[in-house]
XYZ file of C-alpha atoms in Angstrom:
410
model
C 107.710 95.019 155.706
C 108.143 94.963 151.911
C 111.778 96.098 152.056
C 112.458 93.420 154.314
C 110.635 90.850 153.013
C 112.662 91.711 149.405
C 115.716 91.719 151.611
C 114.728 87.884 152.693
C 113.936 87.095 149.157
C 117.209 88.220 147.555
C 119.359 86.939 150.226
C 117.778 83.196 149.734
C 117.763 83.529 145.494
C 122.035 84.252 145.908
C 122.731 81.870 148.542
C 121.818 79.377 145.905
C 123.050 81.619 142.569
C 123.318 78.420 140.185
C 120.049 77.211 141.038
C 118.229 80.296 140.685
C 119.800 81.141 137.342
C 119.264 77.706 136.201
C 115.520 78.653 137.002
C 115.752 81.447 135.226
C 116.410 80.348 132.190
C 113.060 79.506 131.027
C 112.169 83.025 131.360
C 115.112 84.401 129.715
C 114.450 82.453 126.572
C 111.067 82.942 126.830
C 110.869 86.882 127.251
C 113.702 87.160 124.509
C 111.619 85.059 121.909
C 109.032 87.288 122.605
C 110.876 90.393 122.048
C 112.567 88.917 119.082
C 109.549 87.828 117.658
C 107.625 91.155 117.804
C 110.639 93.238 116.875
C 110.848 91.244 113.503
C 107.280 91.562 112.851
C 106.990 94.833 113.593
C 109.646 95.629 111.101
C 108.338 93.468 108.622
C 104.898 95.631 108.677
C 106.970 98.663 108.569
C 108.550 97.496 105.618
C 105.432 96.347 103.972
C 103.822 99.637 104.569
C 106.928 101.647 102.835
C 106.455 99.274 99.903
C 102.452 99.941 99.612
C 102.853 103.490 99.727
C 105.477 103.899 97.440
C 102.929 101.673 95.019
C 99.740 103.977 96.220
C 97.437 102.441 98.326
C 94.734 103.760 95.918
C 96.032 102.242 93.183
C 95.783 100.104 90.649
C 98.372 98.446 88.434
C 97.437 96.689 84.872
C 100.648 95.042 83.810
C 101.317 93.516 80.602
C 102.380 89.453 81.121
C 105.781 88.594 79.271
C 106.171 85.954 76.962
C 108.936 84.204 74.846
C 108.852 85.473 70.905
C 106.951 82.230 69.878
C 104.389 82.849 72.648
C 104.022 86.298 71.844
C 103.178 85.810 68.306
C 100.309 83.183 69.131
C 99.210 85.462 71.970
C 98.923 88.504 69.128
C 96.681 86.300 66.933
C 93.938 87.083 69.237
C 94.584 89.755 71.903
C 96.304 93.427 70.818
C 97.784 93.442 73.905
C 97.720 95.934 76.797
C 97.123 99.748 74.707
C 96.456 103.254 74.769
C 93.154 102.056 73.531
C 92.677 100.270 76.739
C 93.245 103.394 78.647
C 90.640 105.254 76.853
C 88.270 102.217 77.676
C 88.915 102.571 81.392
C 88.727 105.953 81.795
C 85.110 105.745 80.423
C 84.151 103.451 82.792
C 85.744 103.845 86.266
C 84.352 106.691 88.778
C 84.718 110.206 87.804
C 87.940 111.461 89.281
C 89.894 108.401 88.261
C 93.494 108.851 86.858
C 94.356 106.373 84.161
C 97.595 106.638 82.677
C 99.710 104.477 80.369
C 103.746 103.635 80.593
C 106.361 102.017 78.853
C 110.052 101.411 78.693
C 112.127 102.503 75.913
C 114.943 100.045 75.136
C 118.268 102.309 75.060
C 121.613 102.146 73.649
C 122.544 105.744 74.478
C 121.589 107.997 77.042
C 124.203 110.949 76.842
C 124.503 114.886 76.916
C 127.352 117.440 76.450
C 128.682 116.602 79.389
C 128.387 112.803 80.301
C 126.656 109.492 79.841
C 123.991 107.525 82.030
C 123.061 104.388 82.164
C 119.454 105.822 83.224
C 116.164 104.091 82.430
C 113.878 105.838 80.126
C 109.951 105.361 80.171
C 107.417 106.717 78.114
C 104.525 107.965 80.487
C 101.153 110.225 80.097
C 100.995 113.686 81.239
C 99.253 112.831 84.421
C 101.454 110.149 85.503
C 103.867 112.241 88.114
C 100.409 112.451 90.185
C 99.489 108.805 90.118
C 104.086 108.060 90.900
C 103.441 110.691 93.665
C 106.700 112.121 91.879
C 107.532 116.144 92.842
C 109.816 118.511 91.233
C 112.742 120.218 92.672
C 112.519 122.801 89.872
C 110.832 123.263 86.444
C 107.818 121.895 85.123
C 105.922 118.473 84.315
C 104.455 117.672 80.926
C 101.267 119.378 79.760
C 98.669 117.239 77.751
C 99.393 119.484 74.737
C 103.302 118.164 74.869
C 101.494 114.556 74.943
C 99.079 115.117 71.859
C 101.407 117.061 69.703
C 104.763 114.353 70.581
C 107.135 117.100 71.869
C 110.320 115.839 73.010
C 111.091 117.009 76.150
C 111.934 115.340 79.275
C 112.215 114.876 83.411
C 114.846 113.574 85.294
C 115.708 112.074 88.645
C 118.200 113.420 90.733
C 120.714 110.618 89.926
C 120.189 111.056 86.209
C 120.789 114.746 86.335
C 123.956 114.373 88.203
C 125.393 111.834 85.558
C 124.511 113.774 82.853
C 124.699 117.047 83.843
C 127.063 117.515 87.436
C 126.024 119.481 90.045
C 124.795 122.233 87.000
C 120.760 122.601 87.162
C 120.015 120.726 84.287
C 116.688 122.826 82.826
C 116.740 123.947 79.359
C 119.599 121.690 78.598
C 119.476 119.213 75.851
C 120.399 115.119 76.011
C 120.171 112.331 73.490
C 118.214 109.381 74.074
C 118.859 107.107 71.191
C 119.110 109.026 68.088
C 116.462 111.540 69.180
C 117.387 114.924 71.081
C 115.155 115.848 74.167
C 115.210 119.112 76.554
C 114.835 118.802 79.918
C 112.083 120.639 81.196
C 112.269 119.619 85.067
C 114.055 117.881 88.091
C 112.059 115.578 90.155
C 112.765 115.634 93.851
C 114.786 112.850 95.218
C 112.737 109.754 96.057
C 113.792 107.726 99.013
C 112.370 104.146 98.298
C 113.755 100.922 99.275
C 114.180 98.579 96.143
C 112.851 94.931 96.576
C 110.263 92.589 95.407
C 106.901 92.745 97.465
C 104.465 89.652 96.762
C 106.235 89.560 93.012
C 105.716 92.789 92.226
C 109.100 94.655 91.456
C 109.604 98.047 93.508
C 112.683 99.698 92.057
C 113.921 103.417 92.646
C 113.264 106.299 90.086
C 116.082 109.011 91.009
C 117.754 107.429 87.878
C 115.058 107.711 85.436
C 114.375 109.871 82.728
C 110.490 110.041 81.527
C 109.411 111.493 78.493
C 105.782 111.778 76.939
C 104.601 108.422 75.882
C 103.427 109.690 72.528
C 106.792 110.771 71.659
C 108.306 107.713 72.842
C 105.610 105.464 70.443
C 106.070 108.096 67.476
C 110.075 108.738 67.303
C 111.694 105.723 68.296
C 111.300 102.278 66.766
C 108.618 100.073 68.696
C 108.231 96.159 67.672
C 104.791 95.905 66.354
C 104.390 92.305 68.175
C 104.630 93.794 71.619
C 102.428 95.549 73.660
C 102.190 98.766 73.163
C 101.851 99.358 76.955
C 104.307 97.905 79.697
C 101.479 98.979 82.417
C 98.565 100.969 83.258
C 98.303 102.594 86.324
C 94.557 103.915 87.676
C 94.489 105.721 90.639
C 90.756 105.821 92.157
C 89.362 108.897 93.815
C 89.005 108.725 97.591
C 85.970 106.883 98.817
C 85.861 104.465 96.080
C 85.726 100.293 96.401
C 89.177 99.556 95.522
C 88.079 95.589 95.041
C 84.812 96.521 93.131
C 86.715 98.735 90.726
C 89.388 96.402 90.215
C 86.815 93.645 89.493
C 85.466 96.315 86.990
C 88.930 96.962 85.260
C 89.988 93.349 85.116
C 86.531 92.290 83.372
C 86.986 95.216 81.042
C 90.796 94.939 79.825
C 89.818 91.075 79.776
C 87.009 91.543 77.383
C 88.952 94.013 75.232
C 91.499 91.179 75.290
C 89.225 88.558 73.900
C 89.556 86.610 77.195
C 93.389 86.025 76.842
C 95.410 86.146 79.911
C 97.946 88.278 78.744
C 97.888 90.896 81.433
C 97.916 90.492 85.470
C 96.314 93.053 87.632
C 98.150 94.278 90.830
C 95.821 95.943 93.810
C 98.566 97.415 96.438
C 95.489 97.178 99.130
C 94.708 93.626 98.484
C 98.410 93.151 99.263
C 98.509 94.950 102.269
C 95.649 92.671 103.076
C 97.669 89.907 102.135
C 100.541 90.491 104.015
C 98.588 91.412 107.352
C 96.899 88.120 107.093
C 100.498 86.428 106.440
C 102.322 88.179 109.738
C 99.006 87.441 111.938
C 99.720 84.146 111.314
C 103.526 84.346 111.981
C 102.524 86.333 115.008
C 100.662 83.560 116.498
C 103.353 80.615 115.297
C 105.692 82.541 116.640
C 103.903 83.564 119.973
C 102.666 79.605 120.602
C 106.461 78.820 120.509
C 107.556 81.582 122.738
C 104.584 80.546 125.160
C 105.716 77.332 125.330
C 109.173 78.347 126.696
C 107.410 80.758 128.952
C 105.271 77.963 130.290
C 108.548 75.740 130.906
C 109.895 78.601 132.667
C 106.700 79.206 135.030
C 107.337 75.145 135.720
C 110.545 75.572 136.851
C 109.777 78.566 138.776
C 107.407 76.174 140.443
C 109.410 73.368 140.965
C 112.496 75.511 142.740
C 109.989 77.181 145.011
C 108.321 73.966 146.409
C 112.066 72.687 147.040
C 112.414 75.566 148.658
C 109.297 75.451 150.732
C 110.674 71.790 151.629
C 114.303 73.053 152.812
C 112.959 75.976 154.583
C 110.505 74.293 156.741
C 112.385 74.869 160.006
C 112.209 78.509 159.241
C 108.947 78.688 158.306
C 107.901 77.295 161.547
C 110.722 79.406 163.758
C 109.069 82.531 162.056
C 105.182 81.310 162.767
C 106.178 80.991 166.585
C 107.644 84.461 166.445
C 104.106 85.889 165.551
C 104.389 85.659 161.974
C 101.119 85.414 159.787
C 100.166 83.013 157.191
C 99.901 85.841 154.644
C 103.414 87.015 155.731
C 104.720 83.730 154.747
C 102.625 83.417 151.613
C 104.000 87.076 150.582
C 107.414 86.012 151.232
C 107.463 82.894 148.894
C 105.800 84.925 146.405
C 108.018 87.823 146.001
C 110.913 85.224 145.769
C 109.043 83.843 142.474
C 108.205 86.969 141.383
C 112.016 88.086 141.777
C 112.640 85.194 139.793
C 110.614 85.802 136.555
C 111.201 89.662 136.716
C 115.123 88.970 136.865
C 114.839 86.301 134.125
C 112.557 89.427 132.184
C 115.078 92.026 132.395
C 118.141 89.167 131.186
C 115.827 88.201 128.562
C 114.902 91.807 126.969
C 118.627 92.313 126.907
C 118.986 88.905 125.258
C 115.743 89.856 122.637
C 117.375 93.053 122.251
C 120.955 91.351 120.756
C 118.672 89.154 118.934
C 117.058 91.584 117.063
C 120.332 93.480 116.432
C 121.528 90.117 115.309
C 118.955 89.861 113.142
C 119.074 93.165 111.837
C 122.929 93.128 110.920
C 123.228 89.379 109.259
C 119.783 88.701 107.408
C 119.596 92.498 106.239
C 115.489 92.165 107.767
C 114.484 95.281 109.540
C 113.684 94.957 113.121
C 111.711 97.494 115.328
C 111.827 97.270 119.118
C 109.071 99.104 120.156
C 108.223 100.280 123.803
C 104.777 98.107 124.138
C 106.971 94.861 123.497
C 109.329 95.400 125.880
C 106.180 96.331 127.992
C 104.435 92.983 127.243
C 107.636 91.005 127.637
C 107.892 92.312 131.488
C 104.208 91.995 132.282
C 103.943 88.417 131.007
C 106.834 87.151 132.901
C 105.589 88.624 136.162
C 101.901 87.243 135.391
C 103.981 83.523 135.232
C 105.792 84.298 138.102
C 102.624 85.103 140.170
C 100.523 82.300 138.618
C 102.974 79.331 138.869
C 104.531 80.945 142.761
C 101.084 80.922 144.172
C 100.798 77.175 144.683
C 104.190 76.942 146.722
C 103.288 80.256 148.489
C 100.020 78.158 149.809
C 101.867 75.224 150.840
C 104.332 77.546 152.876
C 101.485 79.842 154.102
C 99.457 76.367 155.570
C 102.808 74.392 156.909
C 101.626 73.522 160.711
C 104.106 75.495 163.161
C 104.863 73.010 165.532
C 105.349 69.906 162.920
C 107.776 72.702 161.068
C 109.881 73.198 164.191
C 110.027 69.477 164.606
C 111.486 68.915 161.101
C 114.536 68.114 160.031
């Protein structure tokens, strides 16, 4: 019986190809919109998680604000700026197990070795920086606290910096010149697969072309403008289980008090950025879901309209089938199956269109898109529900047609 009903439904739909195709349009566009919206949302969420992981979910970053020369001189009259004193104060105030590391970028005019030159960025960092930044070694070792204490002229190289300065040879034990000072390479960092970009105003750059030297070496062996902040940023890594929001508030209050309440620093809390991003994503999903739902609703109304017209057109057929022994539920199932066939066919075409839209968005805008199986199942499930919901009334109308009146209908 089911196969017979399917055959009849297929025959009736293909008899009016243009009308059936136009009826499907609402479902096609609705399902395509749902799938494209979910794929863009999933891609954005994946990118957000990747960027947040790069910043560190248990990290807090205190960054010095940038001022022009006139503003900076005015600020320095009241605030000493971000410095190693802040690092020591934070170490004492934060929970046991917290790692607090200072970082400063060196203005370079020369980074060279006997084999080549590089445009690498050079950073002075504390000995624990590789741990808070999740940097791994290919070979060699990190700085020791003694290296930082004694301002040793050691350095760590990123993979890109190593290739530019030493080619494919191992850089360990080699010498390179940064401005006017010579450094010995003691470690080669593992390649970092990091997507560069900006997230919630926080700039993220790939460290593969970076060079790291002890912070004390930078501050003592290179010329540093005394008006500028001693540190560009302080990175804090809290121990597992710490209340990040509470500790961030404590760090902000402490640094503010040391800077005499001058607003010359900014706090970056990756976990809070993640929460803000997810909230924005939820709003985006709700708005886009509402738009897609309207399209699906229009598609459902179209299905109901065409099925009601089909009931009128086939009144004689209904009467004949009833006279030959068809029950009301058989008639109802036939029309319900036709409505379902329209919605499922529209859903399948909508899925194909949704895939195409997602790939176009990813290709031309650079936005990442991820199509998950759950999104496809959701699109098909919603379209089937719409088909059933809007097919029930026409099916009931067809089932309650009087056989005698139907046979007399012209």
